[in-house]
Every structure is written in C-alpha cells, then in structure tokens.
Amino acid sequence: MDKEFGMPIEILLVEDNPGDARLTQEAFKEGKITNNLHVVQDGVEALAFLRKEGAYQNMPRPDIVLLDLNLPKKDGREVLSEMKQDLVLKRIPVVILTTSKAEEDILKTYNLHANCYVTKPVELEEFLAVIKSIENFWLTFVKLPPK
Amino acid sequence: MDGKENVNSGPLRSGTVEILLVEDNPGDVRLTKEAFKECGHVFRLHVVDDGVKAMLFLRRQAPYAAAPTPHMVLLDLNLPKKDGKTVLAEIKKDKDLRRIPVIILTTSKAEEDILRTYDLHANCYLTKPVELEKFITMIRSLEEFWFSFVHILNEKE
C-alpha cells in the first residue's frame, strides 16, 4: 500500500468555502501521514479533476475524496452519484463533509453509496478533531484501493 | 423491515451500539471482543460464523427474528457457506440494508480483495493486525471516527 512505501496519500477536497478549505489544509499539514491535499471549489471541477480533464490532465487520481454537499454548478449529491456509477471512480472512498444535518441528505447519500457521512462542527477545535480523526482512521488504518 | 428510519440528531454518542461481527475464527472473535471492551462506547457484539447466518440476522429471519438492525457490520471475507464478498454484494443491493456501514475486517491484503470489495461498495477495508496491541489501537480509531463523528442511520424501535 502507498503509505507503506512512503508515497503521499492524494486527497481531493471539494469545498467552496475558502475558510473551511484553509482549515482543512492546515489540519492535514500538521498530520503525521504524508499527503497532498488538492482543493476544487465546485462539482464540475471535481469531476474534471477525477477524470483528468482539461487543466487536470497531469493530476494524480485521488486516494480519497472529501466532498461537501452544497456546491456551485453541480452539487455534491450529483458528484457522488456520478462517481459511484462510474466503473473506474466508484471504488474511491468518498467522505461526505458538510454542515447539513438533514435526514434526507444522510439517507440519500448513503443510498448513493457514500462511504461515510460527517458533519462539520462550527467550532474550530471540534473541526480540527474531525479532520484529525479522518486522518487517524482513513489515512492510517484503512487500506485504500490500490491504483 | 418497514423502511422507516431514524437518523441520529447528532453522531452517535450515547446508547448501546449494536455491531454484527461476521467471523468464523474463534480466536479473532475473542480478539475483537477484547478490543471493543477497551472502548468508551457501550457495544453489543452479535457474532455469526458464516455468511448464510449473517444474511438471516440482517433480514431478521429465523432464528434471528428478534435481532436488532446493527449500526455496523464487521465482515470477514473468507467464510463458510457464503463468503464475505457475496454477503457484501447482497447487503449493498438490498434497498433496506445498503445504508448499514460494512467494514471489511480480514487478514487478506490481496489487492484484488481490496479492489473488489470497494467496487461492491464496502464502506472501508481494514486488515487485522496479528498483535493485540495494534488491533486495539485500530479498533479505537474505528470507534472514535465512526461513533463520535459519523452520522449513522438506525431503525426506529
């Protein structure tokens, strides 16, 4: 696996709120696991990145995607649905990371095969604890799909 | 199941967490029980030792008519009667069951097992460390992430 060979883990963060994106970046920078965090701000860019289209031709395929739900142009539910119906992309774990606590969002995204659903706490320390837990579980213990 | 579900208003922080462990190796069952005992949440671990029983449990068919809907399934891959991949595929195709997080917990590090189970919509893939200490550390990380931060669905009583 990547981490055993010291290869950085490639993370795609799909987030339109610059404050949240920065916080997430900072939190992952401080982590123990070497990673590259790529940030895109809307759903159209996210799918272009994943499909290596246009400006994203030379980008690596992400090992894991952190996906906000309310996004410009194409929302997170659509991105998730397209990913999980795509024969190549469906195996990439998708962590929903959103402020929405709406039952229908939780139900719908699990039905669309989101790998898990996490809500963003408003408070800074709790937010950092969430990112730390993602790092500690997903980047440290989980076997991510090999490329 | 009637399909009526209840979403925790916040991530699950209190109450008993029901886990279905599908594991045929008694040593691994004991190890998993030990590891969960070290955790802060109250867990009820239901153990079945083959894939056929796992599906009966999840569908509440005899002798599991009174079984709760688990908050999570920990699924081994090499199982008697019906293997883990078949169980996973059946869960993820079933519109009542597919929302239950299925965590693969196996000794297999084979790339094809990892790829195949993600393709079948496993929620994540963990390999069992041999040493108890490492196993406990892993289960703690799982507990912290899934039961402190993740929103999980559970059926109305």
GROMACS .gro file of C-alpha atoms in nm:
model
  304
    1MET     CA    1   0.000   0.000   0.000
    2ASP     CA    2   0.101   0.357  -0.061
    3LYS     CA    3   0.168   0.453   0.295
    4GLU     CA    4   0.396   0.157   0.346
    5PHE     CA    5   0.613   0.271   0.058
    6GLY     CA    6   0.611   0.628   0.184
    7MET     CA    7   0.411   0.759  -0.110
    8PRO     CA    8   0.196   1.057  -0.018
    9ILE     CA    9  -0.177   0.998   0.001
   10GLU     CA   10  -0.360   1.210  -0.255
   11ILE     CA   11  -0.672   1.374  -0.114
   12LEU     CA   12  -0.927   1.566  -0.318
   13LEU     CA   13  -1.120   1.820  -0.113
   14VAL     CA   14  -1.432   1.954  -0.284
   15GLU     CA   15  -1.520   2.265  -0.085
   16ASP     CA   16  -1.641   2.609  -0.193
   17ASN     CA   17  -1.593   2.780   0.142
   18PRO     CA   18  -1.235   2.918   0.146
   19GLY     CA   19  -1.226   2.930   0.527
   20ASP     CA   20  -1.316   2.562   0.561
   21ALA     CA   21  -1.071   2.469   0.285
   22ARG     CA   22  -0.790   2.652   0.461
   23LEU     CA   23  -0.864   2.496   0.796
   24THR     CA   24  -0.872   2.150   0.643
   25GLN     CA   25  -0.543   2.217   0.466
   26GLU     CA   26  -0.379   2.333   0.788
   27ALA     CA   27  -0.506   2.032   0.979
   28PHE     CA   28  -0.376   1.784   0.722
   29LYS     CA   29  -0.041   1.964   0.703
   30GLU     CA   30   0.010   1.905   1.072
   31GLY     CA   31  -0.074   1.537   1.043
   32LYS     CA   32   0.173   1.250   1.060
   33ILE     CA   33   0.076   1.095   0.731
   34THR     CA   34   0.235   1.243   0.421
   35ASN     CA   35  -0.039   1.371   0.197
   36ASN     CA   36  -0.117   1.608  -0.088
   37LEU     CA   37  -0.442   1.791  -0.049
   38HIS     CA   38  -0.593   1.916  -0.373
   39VAL     CA   39  -0.880   2.161  -0.346
   40VAL     CA   40  -1.152   2.231  -0.603
   41GLN     CA   41  -1.445   2.460  -0.542
   42ASP     CA   42  -1.735   2.319  -0.735
   43GLY     CA   43  -1.880   1.992  -0.858
   44VAL     CA   44  -1.788   2.043  -1.224
   45GLU     CA   45  -1.424   2.096  -1.130
   46ALA     CA   46  -1.436   1.792  -0.903
   47LEU     CA   47  -1.542   1.560  -1.184
   48ALA     CA   48  -1.292   1.718  -1.425
   49PHE     CA   49  -1.018   1.655  -1.168
   50LEU     CA   50  -1.126   1.294  -1.116
   51ARG     CA   51  -1.143   1.233  -1.491
   52LYS     CA   52  -0.817   1.418  -1.553
   53GLU     CA   53  -0.979   1.652  -1.799
   54GLY     CA   54  -0.853   1.993  -1.914
   55ALA     CA   55  -0.624   2.159  -1.663
   56TYR     CA   56  -0.622   1.841  -1.452
   57GLN     CA   57  -0.456   1.617  -1.709
   58ASN     CA   58  -0.144   1.565  -1.502
   59MET     CA   59  -0.312   1.536  -1.166
   60PRO     CA   60  -0.294   1.210  -0.973
   61ARG     CA   61  -0.603   1.004  -0.916
   62PRO     CA   62  -0.708   1.077  -0.556
   63ASP     CA   63  -0.693   0.801  -0.297
   64ILE     CA   64  -0.987   0.953  -0.113
   65VAL     CA   65  -1.239   1.234  -0.171
   66LEU     CA   66  -1.376   1.471   0.093
   67LEU     CA   67  -1.699   1.604  -0.052
   68ASP     CA   68  -1.913   1.896   0.057
   69LEU     CA   69  -2.281   1.877  -0.045
   70ASN     CA   70  -2.384   2.231  -0.124
   71LEU     CA   71  -2.161   2.335  -0.410
   72PRO     CA   72  -2.188   2.572  -0.705
   73LYS     CA   73  -2.254   2.447  -1.060
   74LYS     CA   74  -2.300   2.081  -0.971
   75ASP     CA   75  -2.384   1.985  -0.616
   76GLY     CA   76  -2.221   1.716  -0.405
   77ARG     CA   77  -2.508   1.470  -0.439
   78GLU     CA   78  -2.470   1.473  -0.817
   79VAL     CA   79  -2.093   1.439  -0.794
   80LEU     CA   80  -2.135   1.142  -0.561
   81SER     CA   81  -2.397   0.983  -0.785
   82GLU     CA   82  -2.178   1.020  -1.095
   83MET     CA   83  -1.873   0.885  -0.916
   84LYS     CA   84  -2.049   0.581  -0.778
   85GLN     CA   85  -2.194   0.493  -1.119
   86ASP     CA   86  -1.856   0.523  -1.287
   87LEU     CA   87  -1.676   0.190  -1.322
   88VAL     CA   88  -1.336   0.346  -1.254
   89LEU     CA   89  -1.422   0.611  -0.997
   90LYS     CA   90  -1.670   0.419  -0.783
   91ARG     CA   91  -1.400   0.249  -0.580
   92ILE     CA   92  -1.256   0.576  -0.448
   93PRO     CA   93  -1.382   0.628  -0.093
   94VAL     CA   94  -1.599   0.938  -0.054
   95VAL     CA   95  -1.631   1.101   0.287
   96ILE     CA   96  -1.922   1.346   0.293
   97LEU     CA   97  -1.809   1.651   0.489
   98THR     CA   98  -2.089   1.903   0.521
   99THR     CA   99  -2.272   2.136   0.755
  100SER     CA  100  -2.604   1.972   0.660
  101LYS     CA  101  -2.761   1.755   0.927
  102ALA     CA  102  -3.075   1.699   0.720
  103GLU     CA  103  -3.207   1.343   0.744
  104GLU     CA  104  -3.277   1.333   0.374
  105ASP     CA  105  -2.916   1.422   0.293
  106ILE     CA  106  -2.785   1.148   0.520
  107LEU     CA  107  -3.028   0.891   0.379
  108LYS     CA  108  -2.978   0.992   0.020
  109THR     CA  109  -2.600   0.995   0.027
  110TYR     CA  110  -2.581   0.653   0.197
  111ASN     CA  111  -2.821   0.523  -0.064
  112LEU     CA  112  -2.586   0.660  -0.328
  113HIS     CA  113  -2.303   0.464  -0.156
  114ALA     CA  114  -2.120   0.742   0.022
  115ASN     CA  115  -1.857   0.568   0.235
  116CYS     CA  116  -1.946   0.778   0.537
  117TYR     CA  117  -2.120   1.099   0.637
  118VAL     CA  118  -1.953   1.351   0.866
  119THR     CA  119  -2.082   1.694   0.968
  120LYS     CA  120  -1.852   1.992   1.006
  121PRO     CA  121  -1.865   2.139   1.353
  122VAL     CA  122  -1.878   2.517   1.368
  123GLU     CA  123  -1.626   2.540   1.648
  124LEU     CA  124  -1.261   2.541   1.545
  125GLU     CA  125  -1.135   2.285   1.791
  126GLU     CA  126  -1.408   2.039   1.708
  127PHE     CA  127  -1.348   2.092   1.339
  128LEU     CA  128  -0.982   2.008   1.387
  129ALA     CA  129  -1.077   1.700   1.590
  130VAL     CA  130  -1.289   1.576   1.299
  131ILE     CA  131  -1.006   1.620   1.049
  132LYS     CA  132  -0.765   1.452   1.289
  133SER     CA  133  -0.999   1.157   1.325
  134ILE     CA  134  -1.030   1.127   0.947
  135GLU     CA  135  -0.652   1.125   0.926
  136ASN     CA  136  -0.614   0.878   1.209
  137PHE     CA  137  -0.869   0.636   1.071
  138TRP     CA  138  -0.876   0.673   0.691
  139LEU     CA  139  -0.514   0.760   0.626
  140THR     CA  140  -0.358   0.541   0.893
  141PHE     CA  141  -0.560   0.221   0.927
  142VAL     CA  142  -0.782   0.187   0.625
  143LYS     CA  143  -0.648   0.004   0.322
  144LEU     CA  144  -0.734   0.244   0.043
  145PRO     CA  145  -0.791   0.099  -0.304
  146PRO     CA  146  -0.460   0.040  -0.483
  147LYS     CA  147  -0.407   0.220  -0.813
  148MET     CA  148  -3.848  -0.402   0.767
  149ASP     CA  149  -4.087  -0.117   0.708
  150GLY     CA  150  -3.825   0.122   0.577
  151LYS     CA  151  -3.898   0.381   0.843
  152GLU     CA  152  -3.578   0.505   0.982
  153ASN     CA  153  -3.450   0.739   1.237
  154VAL     CA  154  -3.137   0.942   1.190
  155ASN     CA  155  -2.945   1.036   1.498
  156SER     CA  156  -2.981   1.407   1.551
  157GLY     CA  157  -2.607   1.414   1.604
  158PRO     CA  158  -2.343   1.149   1.573
  159LEU     CA  159  -2.399   0.856   1.799
  160ARG     CA  160  -2.256   0.945   2.137
  161SER     CA  161  -2.470   0.757   2.381
  162GLY     CA  162  -2.672   0.440   2.397
  163THR     CA  163  -2.575   0.090   2.302
  164VAL     CA  164  -2.404   0.040   1.972
  165GLU     CA  165  -2.516  -0.282   1.801
  166ILE     CA  166  -2.249  -0.444   1.591
  167LEU     CA  167  -2.278  -0.756   1.381
  168LEU     CA  168  -1.945  -0.938   1.361
  169VAL     CA  169  -1.930  -1.199   1.086
  170GLU     CA  170  -1.628  -1.409   1.172
  171ASP     CA  171  -1.566  -1.783   1.174
  172ASN     CA  172  -1.235  -1.787   1.359
  173PRO     CA  173  -1.298  -1.813   1.736
  174GLY     CA  174  -0.958  -1.657   1.814
  175ASP     CA  175  -1.038  -1.350   1.605
  176VAL     CA  176  -1.381  -1.325   1.766
  177ARG     CA  177  -1.220  -1.321   2.107
  178LEU     CA  178  -0.963  -1.061   1.997
  179THR     CA  179  -1.235  -0.835   1.856
  180LYS     CA  180  -1.441  -0.867   2.173
  181GLU     CA  181  -1.138  -0.774   2.383
  182ALA     CA  182  -1.063  -0.473   2.167
  183PHE     CA  183  -1.418  -0.341   2.187
  184LYS     CA  184  -1.418  -0.383   2.564
  185GLU     CA  185  -1.139  -0.127   2.580
  186CYS     CA  186  -1.357   0.134   2.412
  187GLY     CA  187  -1.564   0.416   2.561
  188HIS     CA  188  -1.895   0.334   2.396
  189VAL     CA  189  -2.120   0.055   2.509
  190PHE     CA  190  -2.112  -0.210   2.240
  191ARG     CA  191  -2.323  -0.519   2.192
  192LEU     CA  192  -2.137  -0.751   1.965
  193HIS     CA  193  -2.353  -1.008   1.787
  194VAL     CA  194  -2.143  -1.283   1.635
  195VAL     CA  195  -2.234  -1.515   1.349
  196ASP     CA  196  -1.986  -1.756   1.196
  197ASP     CA  197  -2.093  -1.787   0.835
  198GLY     CA  198  -2.238  -1.579   0.553
  199VAL     CA  199  -2.575  -1.751   0.547
  200LYS     CA  200  -2.633  -1.669   0.914
  201ALA     CA  201  -2.522  -1.311   0.851
  202MET     CA  202  -2.798  -1.261   0.593
  203LEU     CA  203  -3.057  -1.432   0.816
  204PHE     CA  204  -2.957  -1.200   1.101
  205LEU     CA  205  -2.979  -0.887   0.886
  206ARG     CA  206  -3.314  -0.992   0.740
  207ARG     CA  207  -3.443  -1.097   1.081
  208GLN     CA  208  -3.524  -1.445   0.966
  209ALA     CA  209  -3.535  -1.743   1.200
  210PRO     CA  210  -3.361  -1.792   1.435
  211TYR     CA  211  -3.286  -1.418   1.436
  212ALA     CA  212  -3.642  -1.281   1.426
  213ALA     CA  213  -3.574  -1.063   1.731
  214ALA     CA  214  -3.236  -0.931   1.612
  215PRO     CA  215  -3.177  -0.556   1.612
  216THR     CA  216  -3.069  -0.376   1.297
  217PRO     CA  217  -2.699  -0.333   1.357
  218HIS     CA  218  -2.536   0.010   1.340
  219MET     CA  219  -2.242  -0.151   1.167
  220VAL     CA  220  -2.132  -0.481   1.017
  221LEU     CA  221  -1.776  -0.605   1.059
  222LEU     CA  222  -1.729  -0.858   0.784
  223ASP     CA  223  -1.458  -1.116   0.732
  224LEU     CA  224  -1.403  -1.229   0.374
  225ASN     CA  225  -1.326  -1.599   0.398
  226LEU     CA  226  -1.632  -1.754   0.547
  227PRO     CA  227  -1.807  -2.090   0.526
  228LYS     CA  228  -2.127  -2.143   0.325
  229LYS     CA  229  -2.146  -1.793   0.177
  230ASP     CA  230  -1.833  -1.584   0.153
  231GLY     CA  231  -1.789  -1.222   0.261
  232LYS     CA  232  -1.798  -1.076  -0.088
  233THR     CA  233  -2.132  -1.240  -0.160
  234VAL     CA  234  -2.269  -1.113   0.172
  235LEU     CA  235  -2.141  -0.763   0.092
  236ALA     CA  236  -2.294  -0.769  -0.256
  237GLU     CA  237  -2.630  -0.881  -0.115
  238ILE     CA  238  -2.631  -0.611   0.154
  239LYS     CA  239  -2.539  -0.334  -0.088
  240LYS     CA  240  -2.802  -0.441  -0.342
  241ASP     CA  241  -3.077  -0.455  -0.081
  242LYS     CA  242  -3.254  -0.122  -0.055
  243ASP     CA  243  -3.333  -0.175   0.313
  244LEU     CA  244  -2.986  -0.288   0.416
  245ARG     CA  245  -2.747  -0.096   0.196
  246ARG     CA  246  -2.725   0.204   0.429
  247ILE     CA  247  -2.565  -0.003   0.704
  248PRO     CA  248  -2.190   0.061   0.706
  249VAL     CA  249  -2.000  -0.255   0.619
  250ILE     CA  250  -1.640  -0.262   0.731
  251ILE     CA  251  -1.426  -0.537   0.587
  252LEU     CA  252  -1.208  -0.685   0.861
  253THR     CA  253  -0.982  -0.952   0.724
  254THR     CA  254  -0.629  -1.089   0.718
  255SER     CA  255  -0.624  -1.065   0.338
  256LYS     CA  256  -0.404  -0.792   0.194
  257ALA     CA  257  -0.463  -0.910  -0.162
  258GLU     CA  258  -0.511  -0.617  -0.400
  259GLU     CA  259  -0.794  -0.794  -0.576
  260ASP     CA  260  -0.986  -0.832  -0.248
  261ILE     CA  261  -0.942  -0.464  -0.168
  262LEU     CA  262  -1.047  -0.351  -0.517
  263ARG     CA  263  -1.335  -0.594  -0.549
  264THR     CA  264  -1.487  -0.504  -0.211
  265TYR     CA  265  -1.464  -0.128  -0.277
  266ASP     CA  266  -1.628  -0.190  -0.614
  267LEU     CA  267  -1.908  -0.368  -0.426
  268HIS     CA  268  -1.943  -0.056  -0.206
  269ALA     CA  269  -1.774  -0.170   0.112
  270ASN     CA  270  -1.758   0.136   0.336
  271CYS     CA  271  -1.395   0.067   0.416
  272TYR     CA  272  -1.134  -0.207   0.431
  273LEU     CA  273  -0.925  -0.295   0.735
  274THR     CA  274  -0.667  -0.568   0.779
  275LYS     CA  275  -0.635  -0.744   1.111
  276PRO     CA  276  -0.301  -0.691   1.280
  277VAL     CA  277  -0.164  -1.004   1.449
  278GLU     CA  278  -0.070  -0.835   1.776
  279LEU     CA  279  -0.342  -0.749   2.025
  280GLU     CA  280  -0.198  -0.404   2.100
  281LYS     CA  281  -0.214  -0.297   1.737
  282PHE     CA  282  -0.556  -0.449   1.698
  283ILE     CA  283  -0.682  -0.249   1.996
  284THR     CA  284  -0.532   0.073   1.857
  285MET     CA  285  -0.708   0.013   1.528
  286ILE     CA  286  -1.045  -0.061   1.687
  287ARG     CA  287  -1.011   0.255   1.899
  288SER     CA  288  -0.951   0.460   1.588
  289LEU     CA  289  -1.254   0.297   1.425
  290GLU     CA  290  -1.463   0.367   1.733
  291GLU     CA  291  -1.358   0.730   1.756
  292PHE     CA  292  -1.422   0.802   1.392
  293TRP     CA  293  -1.742   0.605   1.334
  294PHE     CA  294  -1.914   0.657   1.665
  295SER     CA  295  -1.807   1.009   1.756
  296PHE     CA  296  -1.811   1.181   1.419
  297VAL     CA  297  -2.001   0.983   1.159
  298HIS     CA  298  -2.376   1.007   1.121
  299ILE     CA  299  -2.519   0.659   1.106
  300LEU     CA  300  -2.877   0.560   1.044
  301ASN     CA  301  -3.063   0.337   1.276
  302GLU     CA  302  -3.406   0.196   1.256
  303LYS     CA  303  -3.689   0.318   1.474
  304GLU     CA  304  -3.771   0.082   1.754
   0.00000   0.00000   0.00000
